[in-house]
PDB file of C-alpha atoms in Angstrom:
ATOM      1  CA  MET W   1      -2.522  14.015  20.490  1.00  0.00           C
ATOM      2  CA  HIS W   2      -3.688  10.825  18.826  1.00  0.00           C
ATOM      3  CA  THR W   3      -2.831   7.294  19.885  1.00  0.00           C
ATOM      4  CA  PHE W   4      -0.940   4.845  17.673  1.00  0.00           C
ATOM      5  CA  THR W   5      -4.123   2.779  17.355  1.00  0.00           C
ATOM      6  CA  GLU W   6      -6.119   5.796  16.192  1.00  0.00           C
ATOM      7  CA  GLU W   7      -3.473   6.586  13.579  1.00  0.00           C
ATOM      8  CA  ASN W   8      -3.557   2.976  12.374  1.00  0.00           C
ATOM      9  CA  TYR W   9      -7.328   3.125  11.971  1.00  0.00           C
ATOM     10  CA  LEU W  10      -7.153   6.362   9.982  1.00  0.00           C
ATOM     11  CA  LYS W  11      -4.515   4.842   7.716  1.00  0.00           C
ATOM     12  CA  THR W  12      -6.575   1.678   7.237  1.00  0.00           C
ATOM     13  CA  ILE W  13      -9.732   3.652   6.425  1.00  0.00           C
ATOM     14  CA  TYR W  14      -7.735   5.600   3.831  1.00  0.00           C
ATOM     15  CA  TYR W  15      -6.459   2.390   2.206  1.00  0.00           C
ATOM     16  CA  LEU W  16      -9.901   0.796   2.113  1.00  0.00           C
ATOM     17  CA  SER W  17     -11.473   3.973   0.717  1.00  0.00           C
ATOM     18  CA  GLY W  18      -9.142   3.730  -2.259  1.00  0.00           C
ATOM     19  CA  ARG W  19     -10.141   0.126  -2.980  1.00  0.00           C
ATOM     20  CA  GLN W  20     -13.913   0.474  -2.920  1.00  0.00           C
ATOM     21  CA  GLU W  21     -16.672   2.954  -3.674  1.00  0.00           C
ATOM     22  CA  GLY W  22     -18.694   4.608  -0.955  1.00  0.00           C
ATOM     23  CA  GLU W  23     -18.209   4.383   2.797  1.00  0.00           C
ATOM     24  CA  VAL W  24     -15.943   1.808   4.411  1.00  0.00           C
ATOM     25  CA  SER W  25     -17.903  -0.832   6.336  1.00  0.00           C
ATOM     26  CA  THR W  26     -17.258  -1.845   9.927  1.00  0.00           C
ATOM     27  CA  ASN W  27     -16.868  -5.461   8.800  1.00  0.00           C
ATOM     28  CA  SER W  28     -14.131  -4.623   6.286  1.00  0.00           C
ATOM     29  CA  LEU W  29     -12.289  -2.654   8.956  1.00  0.00           C
ATOM     30  CA  ALA W  30     -12.621  -5.540  11.404  1.00  0.00           C
ATOM     31  CA  GLU W  31     -11.216  -7.948   8.805  1.00  0.00           C
ATOM     32  CA  MET W  32      -8.346  -5.647   7.852  1.00  0.00           C
ATOM     33  CA  THR W  33      -7.346  -4.979  11.465  1.00  0.00           C
ATOM     34  CA  ALA W  34      -8.093  -8.510  12.736  1.00  0.00           C
ATOM     35  CA  THR W  35     -10.300  -6.964  15.419  1.00  0.00           C
ATOM     36  CA  ARG W  36     -13.802  -7.775  16.681  1.00  0.00           C
ATOM     37  CA  ALA W  37     -16.566  -5.678  15.113  1.00  0.00           C
ATOM     38  CA  ALA W  38     -17.626  -4.393  18.539  1.00  0.00           C
ATOM     39  CA  SER W  39     -14.110  -3.084  19.219  1.00  0.00           C
ATOM     40  CA  VAL W  40     -14.040  -1.440  15.784  1.00  0.00           C
ATOM     41  CA  SER W  41     -17.342   0.306  16.523  1.00  0.00           C
ATOM     42  CA  ASP W  42     -15.949   1.669  19.790  1.00  0.00           C
ATOM     43  CA  MET W  43     -12.909   3.079  18.004  1.00  0.00           C
ATOM     44  CA  LEU W  44     -15.048   4.638  15.272  1.00  0.00           C
ATOM     45  CA  LYS W  45     -17.145   6.415  17.883  1.00  0.00           C
ATOM     46  CA  ARG W  46     -13.958   7.826  19.408  1.00  0.00           C
ATOM     47  CA  LEU W  47     -12.647   9.003  16.032  1.00  0.00           C
ATOM     48  CA  SER W  48     -16.027  10.527  15.235  1.00  0.00           C
ATOM     49  CA  GLU W  49     -16.002  12.454  18.515  1.00  0.00           C
ATOM     50  CA  LYS W  50     -12.588  13.840  17.515  1.00  0.00           C
ATOM     51  CA  GLN W  51     -14.100  14.863  14.146  1.00  0.00           C
ATOM     52  CA  LEU W  52     -11.641  12.692  12.219  1.00  0.00           C
ATOM     53  CA  ILE W  53     -14.314  10.591  10.504  1.00  0.00           C
ATOM     54  CA  HIS W  54     -17.932  10.770   9.397  1.00  0.00           C
ATOM     55  CA  TYR W  55     -19.639   7.798  10.999  1.00  0.00           C
ATOM     56  CA  LYS W  56     -23.185   6.570  11.415  1.00  0.00           C
ATOM     57  CA  LYS W  57     -23.901   3.121  12.751  1.00  0.00           C
ATOM     58  CA  TYR W  58     -24.718   0.589   9.993  1.00  0.00           C
ATOM     59  CA  GLN W  59     -23.868   3.174   7.303  1.00  0.00           C
ATOM     60  CA  GLY W  60     -20.100   2.912   7.162  1.00  0.00           C
ATOM     61  CA  VAL W  61     -17.370   5.490   7.623  1.00  0.00           C
ATOM     62  CA  ARG W  62     -15.319   8.004   5.671  1.00  0.00           C
ATOM     63  CA  LEU W  63     -12.535  10.359   6.662  1.00  0.00           C
ATOM     64  CA  THR W  64     -13.052  14.030   7.350  1.00  0.00           C
ATOM     65  CA  GLU W  65     -10.607  16.486   5.799  1.00  0.00           C
ATOM     66  CA  GLU W  66      -8.591  16.480   9.031  1.00  0.00           C
ATOM     67  CA  GLY W  67      -8.731  12.694   9.246  1.00  0.00           C
ATOM     68  CA  GLU W  68      -7.383  12.362   5.713  1.00  0.00           C
ATOM     69  CA  ARG W  69      -4.616  14.868   6.458  1.00  0.00           C
ATOM     70  CA  LEU W  70      -3.483  12.818   9.455  1.00  0.00           C
ATOM     71  CA  ALA W  71      -3.736   9.525   7.541  1.00  0.00           C
ATOM     72  CA  LEU W  72      -1.521  10.884   4.759  1.00  0.00           C
ATOM     73  CA  LYS W  73       1.071  12.073   7.285  1.00  0.00           C
ATOM     74  CA  VAL W  74       1.280   8.555   8.737  1.00  0.00           C
ATOM     75  CA  ILE W  75       1.521   7.000   5.257  1.00  0.00           C
ATOM     76  CA  ARG W  76       4.234   9.481   4.275  1.00  0.00           C
ATOM     77  CA  ARG W  77       6.314   8.589   7.344  1.00  0.00           C
ATOM     78  CA  HIS W  78       5.775   4.867   6.769  1.00  0.00           C
ATOM     79  CA  ARG W  79       6.881   4.922   3.152  1.00  0.00           C
ATOM     80  CA  LEU W  80       9.910   7.126   3.778  1.00  0.00           C
ATOM     81  CA  TRP W  81      11.074   4.774   6.530  1.00  0.00           C
ATOM     82  CA  GLU W  82      10.663   1.826   4.159  1.00  0.00           C
ATOM     83  CA  VAL W  83      12.941   3.555   1.636  1.00  0.00           C
ATOM     84  CA  PHE W  84      15.499   4.221   4.381  1.00  0.00           C
ATOM     85  CA  LEU W  85      15.433   0.633   5.606  1.00  0.00           C
ATOM     86  CA  VAL W  86      15.945  -0.803   2.110  1.00  0.00           C
ATOM     87  CA  GLU W  87      18.379   1.728   0.646  1.00  0.00           C
ATOM     88  CA  LYS W  88      20.475   2.607   3.697  1.00  0.00           C
ATOM     89  CA  LEU W  89      20.272  -0.410   6.001  1.00  0.00           C
ATOM     90  CA  GLY W  90      20.078  -3.171   3.412  1.00  0.00           C
ATOM     91  CA  PHE W  91      16.755  -4.724   4.424  1.00  0.00           C
ATOM     92  CA  GLY W  92      14.786  -6.655   1.828  1.00  0.00           C
ATOM     93  CA  TRP W  93      11.501  -5.254   0.545  1.00  0.00           C
ATOM     94  CA  ASP W  94       9.802  -8.217   2.230  1.00  0.00           C
ATOM     95  CA  GLU W  95      11.193  -7.259   5.663  1.00  0.00           C
ATOM     96  CA  VAL W  96      10.450  -3.568   6.061  1.00  0.00           C
ATOM     97  CA  HIS W  97       6.670  -3.265   6.439  1.00  0.00           C
ATOM     98  CA  VAL W  98       6.463  -4.451  10.058  1.00  0.00           C
ATOM     99  CA  ILE W  99       9.425  -2.280  11.112  1.00  0.00           C
ATOM    100  CA  ALA W 100       7.984   0.779   9.368  1.00  0.00           C
ATOM    101  CA  GLU W 101       4.700   0.149  11.187  1.00  0.00           C
ATOM    102  CA  GLU W 102       6.564   1.044  14.381  1.00  0.00           C
ATOM    103  CA  LEU W 103       8.639   3.929  12.993  1.00  0.00           C
ATOM    104  CA  GLU W 104       5.656   5.634  11.306  1.00  0.00           C
ATOM    105  CA  HIS W 105       4.407   6.808  14.711  1.00  0.00           C
ATOM    106  CA  VAL W 106       7.480   8.973  15.387  1.00  0.00           C
ATOM    107  CA  ARG W 107       5.766  12.337  14.960  1.00  0.00           C
ATOM    108  CA  SER W 108       8.680  14.762  14.594  1.00  0.00           C
ATOM    109  CA  ASP W 109       8.028  16.778  11.423  1.00  0.00           C
ATOM    110  CA  GLU W 110      11.641  17.971  11.407  1.00  0.00           C
ATOM    111  CA  LEU W 111      12.899  14.375  11.501  1.00  0.00           C
ATOM    112  CA  VAL W 112      10.624  13.380   8.615  1.00  0.00           C
ATOM    113  CA  GLU W 113      11.725  16.300   6.438  1.00  0.00           C
ATOM    114  CA  ARG W 114      15.410  15.643   7.178  1.00  0.00           C
ATOM    115  CA  LEU W 115      14.861  11.978   6.368  1.00  0.00           C
ATOM    116  CA  ASP W 116      13.235  12.970   3.072  1.00  0.00           C
ATOM    117  CA  ALA W 117      16.201  15.209   2.195  1.00  0.00           C
ATOM    118  CA  TYR W 118      18.727  12.542   3.250  1.00  0.00           C
ATOM    119  CA  LEU W 119      17.043  10.070   0.904  1.00  0.00           C
ATOM    120  CA  GLU W 120      17.104  12.722  -1.874  1.00  0.00           C
ATOM    121  CA  TYR W 121      13.333  13.141  -1.990  1.00  0.00           C
ATOM    122  CA  PRO W 122      12.136   9.724  -3.223  1.00  0.00           C
ATOM    123  CA  GLN W 123       8.771   9.627  -4.966  1.00  0.00           C
ATOM    124  CA  PHE W 124       8.033   5.925  -4.453  1.00  0.00           C
ATOM    125  CA  ASP W 125       8.623   3.392  -1.699  1.00  0.00           C
ATOM    126  CA  PRO W 126      10.275  -0.024  -2.289  1.00  0.00           C
ATOM    127  CA  HIS W 127       6.905  -1.558  -3.210  1.00  0.00           C
ATOM    128  CA  GLY W 128       6.176   1.060  -5.878  1.00  0.00           C
ATOM    129  CA  ASP W 129       3.669   2.998  -3.771  1.00  0.00           C
ATOM    130  CA  PRO W 130       3.762   6.799  -4.195  1.00  0.00           C
ATOM    131  CA  ILE W 131       4.951   8.826  -1.209  1.00  0.00           C
ATOM    132  CA  PRO W 132       2.612  11.670  -0.165  1.00  0.00           C
ATOM    133  CA  THR W 133       4.099  15.139  -0.510  1.00  0.00           C
ATOM    134  CA  PRO W 134       5.006  17.332   2.493  1.00  0.00           C
ATOM    135  CA  ALA W 135       1.832  19.294   1.699  1.00  0.00           C
ATOM    136  CA  GLY W 136      -0.261  16.156   2.160  1.00  0.00           C
ATOM    137  CA  GLN W 137      -1.025  15.361  -1.462  1.00  0.00           C
ATOM    138  CA  MET W 138      -1.033  11.770  -2.704  1.00  0.00           C
ATOM    139  CA  PRO W 139       0.525  11.554  -6.184  1.00  0.00           C
ATOM    140  CA  THR W 140      -1.662   9.754  -8.709  1.00  0.00           C
ATOM    141  CA  THR W 141      -0.510   6.813 -10.804  1.00  0.00           C
ATOM    142  CA  ALA W 142      -1.971   5.365 -13.994  1.00  0.00           C
ATOM    143  CA  TYR W 143      -1.160   1.714 -13.381  1.00  0.00           C
ATOM    144  CA  ARG W 144      -3.138  -1.375 -14.392  1.00  0.00           C
ATOM    145  CA  LYS W 145      -3.178  -4.850 -12.958  1.00  0.00           C
ATOM    146  CA  LEU W 146      -1.214  -7.451 -14.914  1.00  0.00           C
ATOM    147  CA  SER W 147      -4.446  -9.482 -15.012  1.00  0.00           C
ATOM    148  CA  GLU W 148      -5.949  -6.723 -17.207  1.00  0.00           C
ATOM    149  CA  VAL W 149      -3.189  -6.778 -19.843  1.00  0.00           C
ATOM    150  CA  ALA W 150      -3.848  -8.174 -23.334  1.00  0.00           C
ATOM    151  CA  VAL W 151      -1.923 -11.005 -24.987  1.00  0.00           C
ATOM    152  CA  ASP W 152       1.327  -9.856 -26.696  1.00  0.00           C
ATOM    153  CA  GLU W 153       1.336  -6.589 -24.756  1.00  0.00           C
ATOM    154  CA  ARG W 154       4.648  -5.553 -23.170  1.00  0.00           C
ATOM    155  CA  VAL W 155       4.517  -3.785 -19.808  1.00  0.00           C
ATOM    156  CA  ARG W 156       6.810  -2.972 -16.907  1.00  0.00           C
ATOM    157  CA  ILE W 157       6.144  -3.956 -13.277  1.00  0.00           C
ATOM    158  CA  MET W 158       5.711  -0.762 -11.245  1.00  0.00           C
ATOM    159  CA  GLY W 159       4.170  -1.854  -7.949  1.00  0.00           C
ATOM    160  CA  VAL W 160       2.345  -4.447  -5.904  1.00  0.00           C
ATOM    161  CA  LEU W 161      -1.026  -4.516  -4.172  1.00  0.00           C
ATOM    162  CA  GLU W 162      -0.105  -7.343  -1.782  1.00  0.00           C
ATOM    163  CA  HIS W 163       2.669  -6.552   0.697  1.00  0.00           C
ATOM    164  CA  SER W 164       2.911  -9.791   2.656  1.00  0.00           C
ATOM    165  CA  PRO W 165       6.443 -11.210   3.038  1.00  0.00           C
ATOM    166  CA  GLU W 166       5.288 -14.499   1.480  1.00  0.00           C
ATOM    167  CA  PHE W 167       4.053 -12.763  -1.673  1.00  0.00           C
ATOM    168  CA  LEU W 168       7.149 -10.571  -2.039  1.00  0.00           C
ATOM    169  CA  GLN W 169       9.446 -13.556  -1.520  1.00  0.00           C
ATOM    170  CA  HIS W 170       7.509 -15.418  -4.216  1.00  0.00           C
ATOM    171  CA  LEU W 171       8.099 -12.531  -6.613  1.00  0.00           C
ATOM    172  CA  ASP W 172      11.827 -12.579  -5.819  1.00  0.00           C
ATOM    173  CA  ARG W 173      12.002 -16.309  -6.547  1.00  0.00           C
ATOM    174  CA  THR W 174      10.218 -15.955  -9.897  1.00  0.00           C
ATOM    175  CA  GLY W 175      11.990 -12.767 -11.007  1.00  0.00           C
ATOM    176  CA  LEU W 176       8.821 -10.665 -11.060  1.00  0.00           C
ATOM    177  CA  THR W 177      10.419  -7.674  -9.362  1.00  0.00           C
ATOM    178  CA  LEU W 178       9.896  -3.925  -9.805  1.00  0.00           C
ATOM    179  CA  GLY W 179      11.247  -2.622 -13.084  1.00  0.00           C
ATOM    180  CA  SER W 180      11.071  -6.007 -14.844  1.00  0.00           C
ATOM    181  CA  GLU W 181       9.667  -5.980 -18.382  1.00  0.00           C
ATOM    182  CA  VAL W 182       6.915  -8.522 -18.912  1.00  0.00           C
ATOM    183  CA  CYS W 183       5.288  -9.734 -22.114  1.00  0.00           C
ATOM    184  CA  LEU W 184       1.982 -11.522 -21.626  1.00  0.00           C
ATOM    185  CA  GLN W 185       2.046 -14.544 -23.932  1.00  0.00           C
ATOM    186  CA  GLU W 186      -1.049 -16.554 -23.042  1.00  0.00           C
ATOM    187  CA  ILE W 187      -4.150 -16.469 -20.820  1.00  0.00           C
ATOM    188  CA  SER W 188      -5.681 -19.719 -19.599  1.00  0.00           C
ATOM    189  CA  HIS W 189      -9.450 -19.710 -20.067  1.00  0.00           C
ATOM    190  CA  PHE W 190      -9.736 -22.369 -17.363  1.00  0.00           C
ATOM    191  CA  ASP W 191      -8.353 -20.540 -14.336  1.00  0.00           C
ATOM    192  CA  LYS W 192      -7.200 -17.158 -15.772  1.00  0.00           C
ATOM    193  CA  SER W 193      -3.557 -17.975 -15.049  1.00  0.00           C
ATOM    194  CA  VAL W 194      -1.166 -16.294 -17.489  1.00  0.00           C
ATOM    195  CA  GLN W 195       2.085 -17.163 -19.206  1.00  0.00           C
ATOM    196  CA  VAL W 196       4.568 -14.301 -19.195  1.00  0.00           C
ATOM    197  CA  GLN W 197       8.073 -13.722 -20.505  1.00  0.00           C
ATOM    198  CA  ILE W 198      10.324 -11.752 -18.161  1.00  0.00           C
ATOM    199  CA  ASN W 199      12.928  -9.336 -19.572  1.00  0.00           C
ATOM    200  CA  GLN W 200      12.783 -11.137 -22.953  1.00  0.00           C
ATOM    201  CA  GLU W 201      14.290 -14.233 -21.330  1.00  0.00           C
ATOM    202  CA  LYS W 202      12.526 -16.929 -19.293  1.00  0.00           C
ATOM    203  CA  SER W 203       8.814 -17.685 -19.576  1.00  0.00           C
ATOM    204  CA  LEU W 204       6.608 -19.016 -16.796  1.00  0.00           C
ATOM    205  CA  PHE W 205       2.971 -19.432 -15.820  1.00  0.00           C
ATOM    206  CA  ILE W 206       1.697 -17.371 -12.884  1.00  0.00           C
ATOM    207  CA  SER W 207      -1.645 -17.605 -11.140  1.00  0.00           C
ATOM    208  CA  HIS W 208      -4.478 -15.124 -11.555  1.00  0.00           C
ATOM    209  CA  GLU W 209      -3.980 -14.216  -7.874  1.00  0.00           C
ATOM    210  CA  VAL W 210      -0.396 -13.150  -8.544  1.00  0.00           C
ATOM    211  CA  ALA W 211      -1.310 -11.324 -11.771  1.00  0.00           C
ATOM    212  CA  ARG W 212      -4.060  -9.280 -10.142  1.00  0.00           C
ATOM    213  CA  ASN W 213      -1.669  -8.124  -7.416  1.00  0.00           C
ATOM    214  CA  LEU W 214       0.982  -6.772  -9.810  1.00  0.00           C
ATOM    215  CA  LEU W 215       0.687  -3.172 -11.035  1.00  0.00           C
ATOM    216  CA  VAL W 216       2.116  -2.453 -14.456  1.00  0.00           C
ATOM    217  CA  SER W 217       2.572   0.362 -16.942  1.00  0.00           C
ATOM    218  CA  ARG W 218       3.549   0.529 -20.603  1.00  0.00           C
TER     219      ARG W 218
END
């Protein structure tokens, strides 16, 4: 049996592995988990002893096959609970992450599969993230960042990279929500902010920080 903290570390290592090449550093884990580097090192030693990660001091960390399997199970539970909270209980997409962080540690496989069936087998969570399959496979997506789109190109918002309530609330206020069609009209050479038209209606300028955290597809 694995502790909640161990599961959280495996999930975090998985996320960081997808955002960078090579092994995940202790410092990046410490920053992501808001934990002292010494405490992170202690946890990595424990996970290594359980053969859930490959770890050598000062050389970073990566998941073993078993570690990745467990990480994907936690992510699957988390994302299914987020769908349930939004679709069935009426929570906003900016409210569900913290609650799902608690629910993801309920380990009943039967409960998870019944939840999946009850929700009619969703493929994506409320933030546009793909939900791992029961077999532990992470579906691939071919999304780009809005900051990579060319002028006059029309795209649709499919997901977000930033899940903080403040960011999601900002998107709600500006109308940059999932499924919205966006046409990039202008790129500022000064600060890389962009002017976009949303659903062929209102136009507004958004910062480079916002644009690089929106995932889009044609």
